mmCIF file of C-alpha atoms in Angstrom:
data_model
loop_
_atom_site.group_PDB
_atom_site.id
_atom_site.type_symbol
_atom_site.label_atom_id
_atom_site.label_comp_id
_atom_site.label_asym_id
_atom_site.label_seq_id
_atom_site.Cartn_x
_atom_site.Cartn_y
_atom_site.Cartn_z
ATOM 1 C CA UNK A 273 -58.912 -79.686 50.445
ATOM 2 C CA UNK A 274 -56.009 -78.950 48.029
ATOM 3 C CA UNK A 275 -56.760 -75.263 48.494
ATOM 4 C CA UNK A 276 -56.514 -75.626 52.265
ATOM 5 C CA UNK A 277 -53.237 -77.491 51.919
ATOM 6 C CA UNK A 278 -51.873 -74.786 49.626
ATOM 7 C CA UNK A 279 -52.987 -72.132 52.116
ATOM 8 C CA UNK A 280 -51.309 -73.985 54.972
ATOM 9 C CA UNK A 281 -48.072 -74.285 53.054
ATOM 10 C CA UNK A 282 -48.222 -70.641 52.020
ATOM 11 C CA UNK A 283 -48.949 -69.432 55.567
ATOM 12 C CA UNK A 284 -46.389 -71.742 57.135
ATOM 13 C CA UNK A 285 -43.779 -70.740 54.605
ATOM 14 C CA UNK A 286 -44.461 -67.073 55.286
ATOM 15 C CA UNK A 287 -44.084 -67.532 59.029
ATOM 16 C CA UNK A 288 -40.870 -69.510 58.648
ATOM 17 C CA UNK A 289 -39.519 -66.994 56.154
ATOM 18 C CA UNK A 290 -40.274 -64.096 58.491
ATOM 19 C CA UNK A 291 -38.622 -65.915 61.403
ATOM 20 C CA UNK A 292 -35.509 -66.622 59.343
ATOM 21 C CA UNK A 293 -35.370 -63.012 58.161
ATOM 22 C CA UNK A 294 -35.698 -61.739 61.742
ATOM 23 C CA UNK A 295 -33.004 -64.127 62.963
ATOM 24 C CA UNK A 296 -30.595 -63.118 60.218
ATOM 25 C CA UNK A 297 -31.246 -59.429 60.855
ATOM 26 C CA UNK A 298 -30.595 -59.820 64.584
ATOM 27 C CA UNK A 299 -27.491 -61.881 63.942
ATOM 28 C CA UNK A 300 -26.182 -59.232 61.570
ATOM 29 C CA UNK A 301 -26.863 -56.522 64.174
ATOM 30 C CA UNK A 302 -25.033 -58.510 66.867
ATOM 31 C CA UNK A 303 -22.011 -58.870 64.593
ATOM 32 C CA UNK A 304 -22.100 -55.143 63.848
ATOM 33 C CA UNK A 305 -22.250 -54.251 67.553
ATOM 34 C CA UNK A 306 -19.440 -56.632 68.408
ATOM 35 C CA UNK A 307 -17.284 -55.204 65.639
ATOM 36 C CA UNK A 308 -17.959 -51.697 66.948
ATOM 37 C CA UNK A 309 -16.903 -52.698 70.471
ATOM 38 C CA UNK A 310 -13.655 -54.203 69.212
ATOM 39 C CA UNK A 311 -12.954 -51.119 67.131
ATOM 40 C CA UNK A 312 -13.483 -48.827 70.127
ATOM 41 C CA UNK A 313 -11.406 -51.112 72.341
ATOM 42 C CA UNK A 314 -8.547 -50.846 69.864
ATOM 43 C CA UNK A 315 -8.902 -47.059 69.915
ATOM 44 C CA UNK A 316 -8.723 -47.001 73.719
ATOM 45 C CA UNK A 317 -5.617 -49.176 73.777
ATOM 46 C CA UNK A 318 -3.946 -46.972 71.170
ATOM 47 C CA UNK A 319 -4.025 -44.022 73.584
ATOM 48 C CA UNK A 320 -1.599 -45.635 76.046
ATOM 49 C CA UNK A 321 0.516 -46.978 73.203
ATOM 50 C CA UNK A 322 0.693 -43.513 71.630
ATOM 51 C CA UNK A 323 2.039 -41.632 74.668
ATOM 52 C CA UNK A 324 5.424 -40.156 73.753
ATOM 53 C CA UNK A 325 6.195 -37.264 76.105
ATOM 54 C CA UNK A 326 5.350 -35.429 79.325
ATOM 55 C CA UNK A 327 5.185 -31.643 79.683
ATOM 56 C CA UNK A 328 4.261 -29.147 82.408
ATOM 57 C CA UNK A 329 0.502 -29.126 82.825
ATOM 58 C CA UNK A 330 -1.584 -25.940 82.528
ATOM 59 C CA UNK A 331 -3.671 -27.291 85.415
ATOM 60 C CA UNK A 332 -0.727 -28.066 87.711
ATOM 61 C CA UNK A 333 -1.594 -28.224 91.369
ATOM 62 C CA UNK A 334 -4.841 -30.139 91.019
ATOM 63 C CA UNK A 335 -3.889 -33.245 92.969
ATOM 64 C CA UNK A 336 -6.962 -35.366 92.334
ATOM 65 C CA UNK A 337 -7.022 -39.054 91.597
ATOM 66 C CA UNK A 338 -8.952 -40.024 88.515
ATOM 67 C CA UNK A 339 -12.300 -41.705 89.077
ATOM 68 C CA UNK A 340 -13.955 -43.775 86.415
ATOM 69 C CA UNK A 341 -15.447 -41.545 83.732
ATOM 70 C CA UNK A 342 -15.828 -38.336 85.755
ATOM 71 C CA UNK A 343 -13.045 -36.437 84.014
ATOM 72 C CA UNK A 344 -10.568 -36.072 86.882
ATOM 73 C CA UNK A 345 -6.814 -36.439 86.601
ATOM 74 C CA UNK A 346 -4.612 -39.467 87.010
ATOM 75 C CA UNK A 347 -2.758 -39.611 90.304
ATOM 76 C CA UNK A 348 0.638 -39.468 88.561
ATOM 77 C CA UNK A 349 -0.082 -36.429 86.396
ATOM 78 C CA UNK A 350 -1.834 -34.586 89.212
ATOM 79 C CA UNK A 351 0.959 -35.309 91.693
ATOM 80 C CA UNK A 352 3.711 -33.970 89.448
ATOM 81 C CA UNK A 353 1.769 -31.222 87.669
ATOM 82 C CA UNK A 354 2.336 -32.657 84.207
ATOM 83 C CA UNK A 355 0.418 -33.740 81.142
ATOM 84 C CA UNK A 356 1.090 -36.763 78.955
ATOM 85 C CA UNK A 357 1.095 -36.078 75.225
ATOM 86 C CA UNK A 358 0.370 -38.324 72.270
ATOM 87 C CA UNK A 359 2.425 -38.350 69.103
ATOM 88 C CA UNK A 360 0.017 -35.895 67.448
ATOM 89 C CA UNK A 361 0.313 -33.467 70.377
ATOM 90 C CA UNK A 362 -3.080 -34.314 71.899
ATOM 91 C CA UNK A 363 -3.431 -34.601 75.678
ATOM 92 C CA UNK A 364 -3.527 -38.296 76.565
ATOM 93 C CA UNK A 365 -5.976 -38.177 79.482
ATOM 94 C CA UNK A 366 -8.507 -36.224 77.460
ATOM 95 C CA UNK A 367 -8.114 -38.622 74.546
ATOM 96 C CA UNK A 368 -8.564 -41.591 76.873
ATOM 97 C CA UNK A 369 -11.751 -40.164 78.385
ATOM 98 C CA UNK A 370 -13.215 -39.572 74.918
ATOM 99 C CA UNK A 371 -12.266 -43.080 73.769
ATOM 100 C CA UNK A 372 -13.727 -44.658 76.923
ATOM 101 C CA UNK A 373 -16.990 -42.789 76.470
ATOM 102 C CA UNK A 374 -17.357 -44.205 72.955
ATOM 103 C CA UNK A 375 -16.401 -47.679 74.170
ATOM 104 C CA UNK A 376 -19.048 -47.545 76.881
ATOM 105 C CA UNK A 377 -21.768 -46.572 74.413
ATOM 106 C CA UNK A 378 -20.793 -49.370 72.027
ATOM 107 C CA UNK A 379 -20.397 -51.980 74.773
ATOM 108 C CA UNK A 380 -23.675 -51.205 76.527
ATOM 109 C CA UNK A 381 -25.449 -51.414 73.164
ATOM 110 C CA UNK A 382 -23.886 -54.859 72.731
ATOM 111 C CA UNK A 383 -25.237 -55.958 76.122
ATOM 112 C CA UNK A 384 -21.979 -56.002 78.085
ATOM 113 C CA UNK A 385 -22.570 -55.569 81.852
ATOM 114 C CA UNK A 386 -21.491 -52.239 83.320
ATOM 115 C CA UNK A 387 -19.376 -54.033 85.925
ATOM 116 C CA UNK A 388 -17.257 -55.507 83.146
ATOM 117 C CA UNK A 389 -16.853 -52.055 81.611
ATOM 118 C CA UNK A 390 -15.722 -50.608 84.926
ATOM 119 C CA UNK A 391 -12.844 -53.082 85.053
ATOM 120 C CA UNK A 392 -12.002 -52.608 81.374
ATOM 121 C CA UNK A 393 -11.921 -48.823 81.735
ATOM 122 C CA UNK A 394 -9.944 -49.031 84.950
ATOM 123 C CA UNK A 395 -7.402 -51.311 83.303
ATOM 124 C CA UNK A 396 -6.793 -48.758 80.565
ATOM 125 C CA UNK A 397 -6.440 -45.938 83.095
ATOM 126 C CA UNK A 398 -3.937 -47.966 85.110
ATOM 127 C CA UNK A 399 -2.002 -48.638 81.921
ATOM 128 C CA UNK A 400 -1.819 -44.934 81.089
ATOM 129 C CA UNK A 401 -0.688 -44.127 84.608
ATOM 130 C CA UNK A 402 2.081 -46.728 84.431
ATOM 131 C CA UNK A 403 3.276 -45.234 81.166
ATOM 132 C CA UNK A 404 3.404 -41.786 82.781
ATOM 133 C CA UNK A 405 5.398 -43.227 85.694
ATOM 134 C CA UNK A 406 7.820 -44.818 83.238
ATOM 135 C CA UNK A 407 8.353 -41.517 81.420
ATOM 136 C CA UNK A 408 8.869 -39.623 84.685
ATOM 137 C CA UNK A 409 11.429 -42.182 85.804
ATOM 138 C CA UNK A 410 13.190 -41.911 82.446
ATOM 139 C CA UNK A 411 13.415 -38.123 82.793
ATOM 140 C CA UNK A 412 14.892 -38.219 86.300
ATOM 141 C CA UNK A 413 17.518 -40.820 85.457
ATOM 142 C CA UNK A 414 15.958 -44.187 86.310
ATOM 143 C CA UNK A 415 15.661 -43.955 90.087
ATOM 144 C CA UNK A 416 13.128 -46.802 90.275
ATOM 145 C CA UNK A 417 15.634 -49.356 89.039
ATOM 146 C CA UNK A 418 15.178 -51.677 86.089
ATOM 147 C CA UNK A 419 13.907 -54.597 88.164
ATOM 148 C CA UNK A 420 11.205 -52.633 90.000
ATOM 149 C CA UNK A 421 10.138 -50.772 86.875
ATOM 150 C CA UNK A 422 9.906 -54.002 84.869
ATOM 151 C CA UNK A 423 7.827 -55.570 87.657
ATOM 152 C CA UNK A 424 5.482 -52.569 87.665
ATOM 153 C CA UNK A 425 5.040 -52.517 83.901
ATOM 154 C CA UNK A 426 4.613 -56.291 83.790
ATOM 155 C CA UNK A 427 1.922 -56.245 86.475
ATOM 156 C CA UNK A 428 0.211 -53.405 84.634
ATOM 157 C CA UNK A 429 0.252 -55.227 81.292
ATOM 158 C CA UNK A 430 -1.094 -58.394 82.937
ATOM 159 C CA UNK A 431 -3.960 -56.499 84.561
ATOM 160 C CA UNK A 432 -4.795 -54.598 81.412
ATOM 161 C CA UNK A 433 -4.859 -57.818 79.388
ATOM 162 C CA UNK A 434 -7.021 -59.560 81.999
ATOM 163 C CA UNK A 435 -9.614 -56.774 81.892
ATOM 164 C CA UNK A 436 -9.625 -56.827 78.091
ATOM 165 C CA UNK A 437 -10.174 -60.587 78.099
ATOM 166 C CA UNK A 438 -13.037 -60.181 80.572
ATOM 167 C CA UNK A 439 -14.689 -57.730 78.208
ATOM 168 C CA UNK A 440 -14.143 -59.922 75.143
ATOM 169 C CA UNK A 441 -15.521 -62.975 76.943
ATOM 170 C CA UNK A 442 -18.635 -60.992 77.857
ATOM 171 C CA UNK A 443 -18.885 -59.859 74.233
ATOM 172 C CA UNK A 444 -18.471 -63.197 72.466
ATOM 173 C CA UNK A 445 -19.468 -65.757 75.115
ATOM 174 C CA UNK A 446 -21.933 -63.974 77.405
ATOM 175 C CA UNK A 447 -23.525 -67.077 78.941
ATOM 176 C CA UNK A 448 -20.217 -68.775 79.697
ATOM 177 C CA UNK A 449 -18.870 -65.517 81.085
ATOM 178 C CA UNK A 450 -21.758 -65.193 83.541
ATOM 179 C CA UNK A 451 -20.887 -68.529 85.087
ATOM 180 C CA UNK A 452 -17.280 -67.453 85.689
ATOM 181 C CA UNK A 453 -17.870 -63.768 86.388
ATOM 182 C CA UNK A 454 -17.578 -63.809 90.188
ATOM 183 C CA UNK A 455 -14.349 -65.825 90.217
ATOM 184 C CA UNK A 456 -12.747 -63.624 87.570
ATOM 185 C CA UNK A 457 -13.723 -60.446 89.372
ATOM 186 C CA UNK A 458 -12.233 -61.725 92.632
ATOM 187 C CA UNK A 459 -8.982 -62.388 90.785
ATOM 188 C CA UNK A 460 -9.040 -58.945 89.168
ATOM 189 C CA UNK A 461 -9.605 -57.260 92.511
ATOM 190 C CA UNK A 462 -6.519 -58.955 93.888
ATOM 191 C CA UNK A 463 -4.507 -57.941 90.824
ATOM 192 C CA UNK A 464 -5.572 -54.308 90.916
ATOM 193 C CA UNK A 465 -4.884 -54.009 94.648
ATOM 194 C CA UNK A 466 -1.318 -55.243 94.115
ATOM 195 C CA UNK A 467 -0.886 -52.991 91.082
ATOM 196 C CA UNK A 468 -2.213 -49.982 92.985
ATOM 197 C CA UNK A 469 0.335 -50.605 95.739
ATOM 198 C CA UNK A 470 3.163 -50.787 93.187
ATOM 199 C CA UNK A 471 2.015 -47.555 91.547
ATOM 200 C CA UNK A 472 1.760 -45.688 94.831
ATOM 201 C CA UNK A 473 5.202 -46.917 95.904
ATOM 202 C CA UNK A 474 6.745 -45.765 92.615
ATOM 203 C CA UNK A 475 5.034 -42.362 92.769
ATOM 204 C CA UNK A 476 6.131 -41.843 96.375
ATOM 205 C CA UNK A 477 9.757 -42.494 95.416
ATOM 206 C CA UNK A 478 9.606 -40.247 92.364
ATOM 207 C CA UNK A 479 7.935 -37.502 94.422
ATOM 208 C CA UNK A 480 10.956 -37.023 96.697
ATOM 209 C CA UNK A 481 12.094 -33.371 96.558
ATOM 210 C CA UNK A 482 15.367 -34.076 94.779
ATOM 211 C CA UNK A 483 13.570 -35.988 92.045
ATOM 212 C CA UNK A 484 10.758 -33.467 91.571
ATOM 213 C CA UNK A 485 13.318 -30.665 91.256
ATOM 214 C CA UNK A 486 15.190 -32.715 88.694
ATOM 215 C CA UNK A 487 11.992 -33.447 86.799
ATOM 216 C CA UNK A 488 10.987 -29.779 86.788
ATOM 217 C CA UNK A 489 14.340 -28.818 85.315
ATOM 218 C CA UNK A 490 14.197 -31.580 82.704
ATOM 219 C CA UNK A 491 10.755 -30.664 81.393
ATOM 220 C CA UNK A 492 11.274 -26.914 81.585
ATOM 221 C CA UNK A 493 9.028 -26.115 84.521
ATOM 222 C CA UNK A 494 9.889 -23.996 87.542
ATOM 223 C CA UNK A 495 10.605 -26.051 90.691
#
């Protein structure tokens, strides 16, 4: 009987020990994946924050709106035939695409729904486009007006932050996020529709012939 008891304790202890080891290993992996997502998210955000200049684009004339992760151009850069540059001279749209690709890989590995990633990626693209609009307006002398430009940039920052928070909620509180997902997405759709309208209005004003000629002269491109 003592031998059976010892065997039971030994077997039970082994099972419990294996379960604890498995749990700790999974928990460590979840923390690693979450840390990777946050690192990649920071890298994506740094692209917009690092934009410092606009120059004539070598692919001017391709007026194609960007679509999520297919490598096409932002509406603003395509419309005006320009490229946005980072402080190190890299092309901002290319850097953003590369950063988003790495974010997607990390986030999907962490179990974040693709729908959440679509909004997060779209928020970063909208933010880059707003920064391009701001730089264009600066070059042509501030034709948008401080009030309208501030409203555009504020709406853009709010939308970007909302999409980031959606992603972080899905990362750290996945079950709670599922319960609120539909309501949050409805809100985001309303925000992005309003932001899109503001962006199109600003681009239409900046695209008037007198402003595009001015822009071309300011950045050293032929009209």
